[in-house]
Short mmCIF file of C-alpha atoms in Angstrom, two decimals:
data_model
loop_
_atom_site.label_atom_id
_atom_site.label_comp_id
_atom_site.label_asym_id
_atom_site.label_seq_id
_atom_site.Cartn_x
_atom_site.Cartn_y
_atom_site.Cartn_z
CA MET A 1 83.44 118.45 74.75
CA ARG A 2 80.59 117.69 77.13
CA PHE A 3 81.68 117.30 80.76
CA GLU A 4 80.33 114.25 82.57
CA ARG A 5 79.71 114.52 86.29
CA ALA A 6 81.32 111.80 88.39
CA ARG A 7 78.47 109.68 89.73
CA THR A 8 80.21 106.76 91.42
CA ASN A 9 82.84 106.66 94.13
CA GLU A 10 85.21 104.99 91.68
CA GLN A 11 84.79 107.89 89.23
CA ARG A 12 85.36 110.41 92.00
CA GLN A 13 88.54 108.65 93.08
CA GLU A 14 89.81 108.59 89.50
CA ARG A 15 89.28 112.33 89.22
CA LYS A 16 91.11 112.95 92.48
CA LYS A 17 93.99 110.84 91.16
CA GLU A 18 94.08 112.98 88.01
CA ILE A 19 94.14 116.16 90.07
CA LEU A 20 96.93 114.77 92.29
CA LYS A 21 98.96 113.71 89.24
CA ALA A 22 98.68 117.23 87.85
CA CYS A 23 99.61 118.69 91.22
CA ALA A 24 102.69 116.47 91.40
CA THR A 25 103.80 117.57 87.93
CA LEU A 26 103.35 121.25 88.77
CA TYR A 27 105.07 120.94 92.14
CA ASP A 28 108.03 119.04 90.71
CA GLU A 29 108.43 121.68 88.00
CA SER A 30 107.86 124.90 89.95
CA GLY A 31 107.48 124.14 93.65
CA ILE A 32 104.54 125.24 95.76
CA ASP A 33 104.16 128.54 93.89
CA GLY A 34 103.47 126.62 90.68
CA VAL A 35 100.50 124.80 92.18
CA HIS A 36 97.18 126.63 91.77
CA PHE A 37 93.75 125.71 90.49
CA LYS A 38 94.15 127.47 87.13
CA ALA A 39 97.36 125.55 86.39
CA VAL A 40 95.77 122.26 87.48
CA SER A 41 92.77 122.85 85.21
CA GLU A 42 95.08 123.53 82.26
CA ILE A 43 96.65 120.06 82.41
CA THR A 44 93.56 118.08 83.39
CA SER A 45 90.10 117.62 81.92
CA PHE A 46 88.53 119.76 84.64
CA VAL A 47 87.50 123.38 84.91
CA ARG A 48 88.35 125.15 88.16
CA SER A 49 84.81 124.89 89.51
CA THR A 50 85.04 121.11 89.26
CA ILE A 51 88.33 121.04 91.17
CA TYR A 52 86.62 122.96 93.98
CA THR A 53 84.23 120.02 94.31
CA TYR A 54 87.15 117.93 95.58
CA TYR A 55 89.50 120.50 97.10
CA LYS A 56 88.79 123.93 98.60
CA THR A 57 92.40 125.16 98.55
CA LYS A 58 95.65 124.22 96.83
CA GLU A 59 97.02 123.30 100.27
CA GLU A 60 94.40 120.56 100.49
CA ILE A 61 95.68 119.09 97.23
CA LEU A 62 99.26 119.28 98.51
CA LEU A 63 98.18 117.59 101.74
CA ASP A 64 96.89 114.62 99.73
CA LEU A 65 100.07 114.64 97.65
CA LEU A 66 102.09 114.49 100.86
CA LEU A 67 99.96 111.60 102.01
CA GLU A 68 100.71 109.68 98.83
CA ASP A 69 104.44 110.29 99.32
CA ILE A 70 104.22 109.16 102.95
CA LYS A 71 102.55 105.94 101.74
CA THR A 72 105.58 105.29 99.53
CA TRP A 73 107.95 106.04 102.40
CA SER A 74 105.93 103.83 104.77
CA SER A 75 106.20 100.96 102.28
CA ASP A 76 109.96 101.49 102.18
CA VAL A 77 110.15 101.16 105.96
CA HIS A 78 107.95 98.07 105.83
CA PHE A 79 110.40 96.57 103.31
CA ILE A 80 113.21 96.97 105.86
CA ILE A 81 111.17 95.02 108.40
CA GLU A 82 110.43 92.27 105.89
CA THR A 83 114.04 91.85 104.74
CA HIS A 84 116.03 92.20 107.98
CA ASP A 85 115.45 90.05 111.04
CA VAL A 86 118.13 91.83 113.05
CA LEU A 87 119.83 95.21 112.57
CA SER A 88 122.53 96.92 114.55
CA LYS A 89 121.90 100.51 115.59
CA GLU A 90 124.28 101.74 112.87
CA HIS A 91 122.70 99.62 110.15
CA TYR A 92 119.18 100.57 111.20
CA CYS A 93 119.99 104.27 111.02
CA HIS A 94 121.56 103.80 107.59
CA GLU A 95 118.50 101.96 106.31
CA LEU A 96 116.13 104.54 107.76
CA THR A 97 118.19 107.38 106.30
CA ASN A 98 117.88 105.82 102.86
CA THR A 99 114.09 105.87 103.10
CA PHE A 100 114.22 109.62 103.59
CA VAL A 101 116.85 110.25 100.93
CA ASN A 102 114.68 108.38 98.43
CA ASN A 103 111.58 110.47 99.19
CA THR A 104 112.74 114.07 98.92
CA ARG A 105 109.39 115.57 97.88
CA MET A 106 107.89 114.18 101.04
CA LEU A 107 110.62 115.96 103.03
CA GLN A 108 109.95 119.23 101.21
CA LEU A 109 106.24 119.07 102.00
CA MET A 110 106.84 117.92 105.58
CA SER A 111 108.97 121.00 106.17
CA ILE A 112 105.95 123.26 105.49
CA LEU A 113 103.24 120.98 106.89
CA TYR A 114 102.52 122.92 110.09
CA SER A 115 103.43 126.43 108.93
CA ILE A 116 101.58 126.47 105.58
CA LEU A 117 99.65 123.35 104.55
CA GLU A 118 97.65 122.65 107.69
CA LYS A 119 96.75 126.31 108.21
CA ASN A 120 94.89 126.46 104.92
CA CYS A 121 92.92 123.24 105.10
CA SER A 122 89.44 122.61 106.47
CA LEU A 123 89.03 120.86 109.80
CA GLU A 124 87.42 117.92 108.04
CA LYS A 125 90.32 117.56 105.60
CA LEU A 126 92.92 117.93 108.32
CA THR A 127 91.21 115.37 110.55
CA ALA A 128 91.07 112.85 107.70
CA PHE A 129 94.76 113.46 106.95
CA LYS A 130 95.86 112.89 110.53
CA SER A 131 93.70 109.79 110.87
CA GLU A 132 95.32 108.17 107.83
CA LEU A 133 98.75 109.38 108.86
CA THR A 134 98.46 107.48 112.12
CA GLY A 135 98.20 104.18 110.27
CA LEU A 136 101.07 105.00 107.95
CA MET A 137 103.38 105.51 110.93
CA ARG A 138 102.81 101.92 112.07
CA PRO A 139 105.79 100.43 110.14
CA LEU A 140 108.15 102.92 111.77
CA ILE A 141 106.85 102.05 115.24
CA THR A 142 107.08 98.34 114.41
CA SER A 143 110.66 98.75 113.23
CA ILE A 144 111.68 100.45 116.48
CA ASP A 145 110.04 97.68 118.52
CA LYS A 146 111.61 94.95 116.38
CA TYR A 147 115.20 96.15 116.32
CA PHE A 148 115.35 97.56 119.84
CA PRO A 149 113.33 95.06 121.89
CA ASP A 150 115.20 95.81 125.13
CA SER A 151 114.63 99.57 124.97
CA ASP A 152 112.01 101.02 127.33
CA ASP A 153 108.81 102.58 125.99
CA ASP A 154 109.77 106.11 126.96
CA SER A 155 113.02 105.92 124.96
CA LYS A 156 111.21 104.49 121.95
CA ARG A 157 108.57 107.21 122.12
CA THR A 158 111.20 109.93 122.40
CA PHE A 159 113.04 108.59 119.35
CA PHE A 160 109.82 108.39 117.35
CA TYR A 161 108.75 111.98 118.00
CA THR A 162 112.16 113.66 117.80
CA LEU A 163 112.94 111.83 114.56
CA TYR A 164 110.17 113.69 112.73
CA CYS A 165 111.16 117.08 114.11
CA PHE A 166 114.80 116.48 113.20
CA VAL A 167 114.28 115.22 109.66
CA SER A 168 111.67 117.81 108.65
CA GLY A 169 113.84 120.61 109.98
CA LEU A 170 117.08 119.27 108.53
CA TYR A 171 116.01 118.97 104.91
CA PRO A 172 115.41 122.67 104.14
CA THR A 173 118.63 123.72 105.86
CA THR A 174 120.67 121.33 103.67
CA ASN A 175 118.90 122.31 100.44
CA ILE A 176 119.12 126.07 100.25
CA THR A 177 118.85 128.22 97.13
CA GLN A 178 121.72 129.94 95.36
CA LYS A 179 120.46 133.29 96.64
CA GLN A 180 120.55 131.99 100.22
CA LYS A 181 124.10 130.74 99.69
CA GLU A 182 125.18 134.13 98.35
CA ALA A 183 123.53 135.94 101.27
CA ILE A 184 125.40 133.72 103.75
CA LYS A 185 128.65 134.33 101.91
CA ASN A 186 128.09 138.10 101.77
CA SER A 187 127.28 138.20 105.48
CA GLY A 188 130.67 136.76 106.36
CA ILE A 189 129.29 133.65 108.05
CA ASP A 190 131.68 130.69 107.99
CA PHE A 191 129.35 128.33 106.13
CA HIS A 192 130.18 124.83 104.98
CA PRO A 193 127.51 123.05 102.88
CA VAL A 194 126.40 119.74 104.33
CA ASP A 195 124.87 116.70 102.66
CA PHE A 196 121.38 115.76 103.84
CA GLY A 197 122.04 112.01 103.81
CA THR A 198 125.23 112.30 105.81
CA MET A 199 123.75 114.61 108.44
CA CYS A 200 120.54 112.60 108.59
CA TYR A 201 122.43 109.43 109.47
CA LYS A 202 124.55 111.18 112.09
CA GLY A 203 121.49 112.78 113.62
CA LEU A 204 119.45 109.58 113.69
CA TYR A 205 122.35 107.70 115.23
CA ALA A 206 122.64 110.37 117.92
CA LEU A 207 118.89 110.26 118.58
CA ALA A 208 119.06 106.45 118.80
CA SER A 209 121.77 106.56 121.46
CA GLU A 210 119.22 105.87 124.22
CA LEU A 211 117.55 102.96 122.45
#
């Protein structure tokens, strides 16, 4: 089959979508170790050299996949704003927790964003990611302003920044492997498994105490 070079921006975007779809399939099946250019080429119409035209590393593909997941999450937060004129602190934290629970792949990728993904991306790619990310955070900022109008700016800012650190750190500690569970048991540590959703709500409510 003769390969046709993408000549228009629309064609290039369609090819990137195909690569991202393949990446999502591989990641969902095998995690980050299952994502590599050879595997992507095997389930798309592209050879590896073509994939390099769009992405230099697998981490750059995963960064775009994370961005797509954040778009979905951002839309979920926007839906809260559109459907609730007023929310108590408890209700707001419940609603926000649900947006995270419903986007677990985003949480997985967020947990390795700084330690793995960003380290293996070009400056150009990373800059573009952060620029788009800024806009996607707008619904969260809007929700904080809307439901806590009497809170001061410093408290709102603190909640916004600590929320990310808390959620991205919480997810991997509440979703450990069987081997990790066995190691904890063998070490004699008094370990009690915790549910991400439950702990996320409790943590967000604690972080929102100053709002």
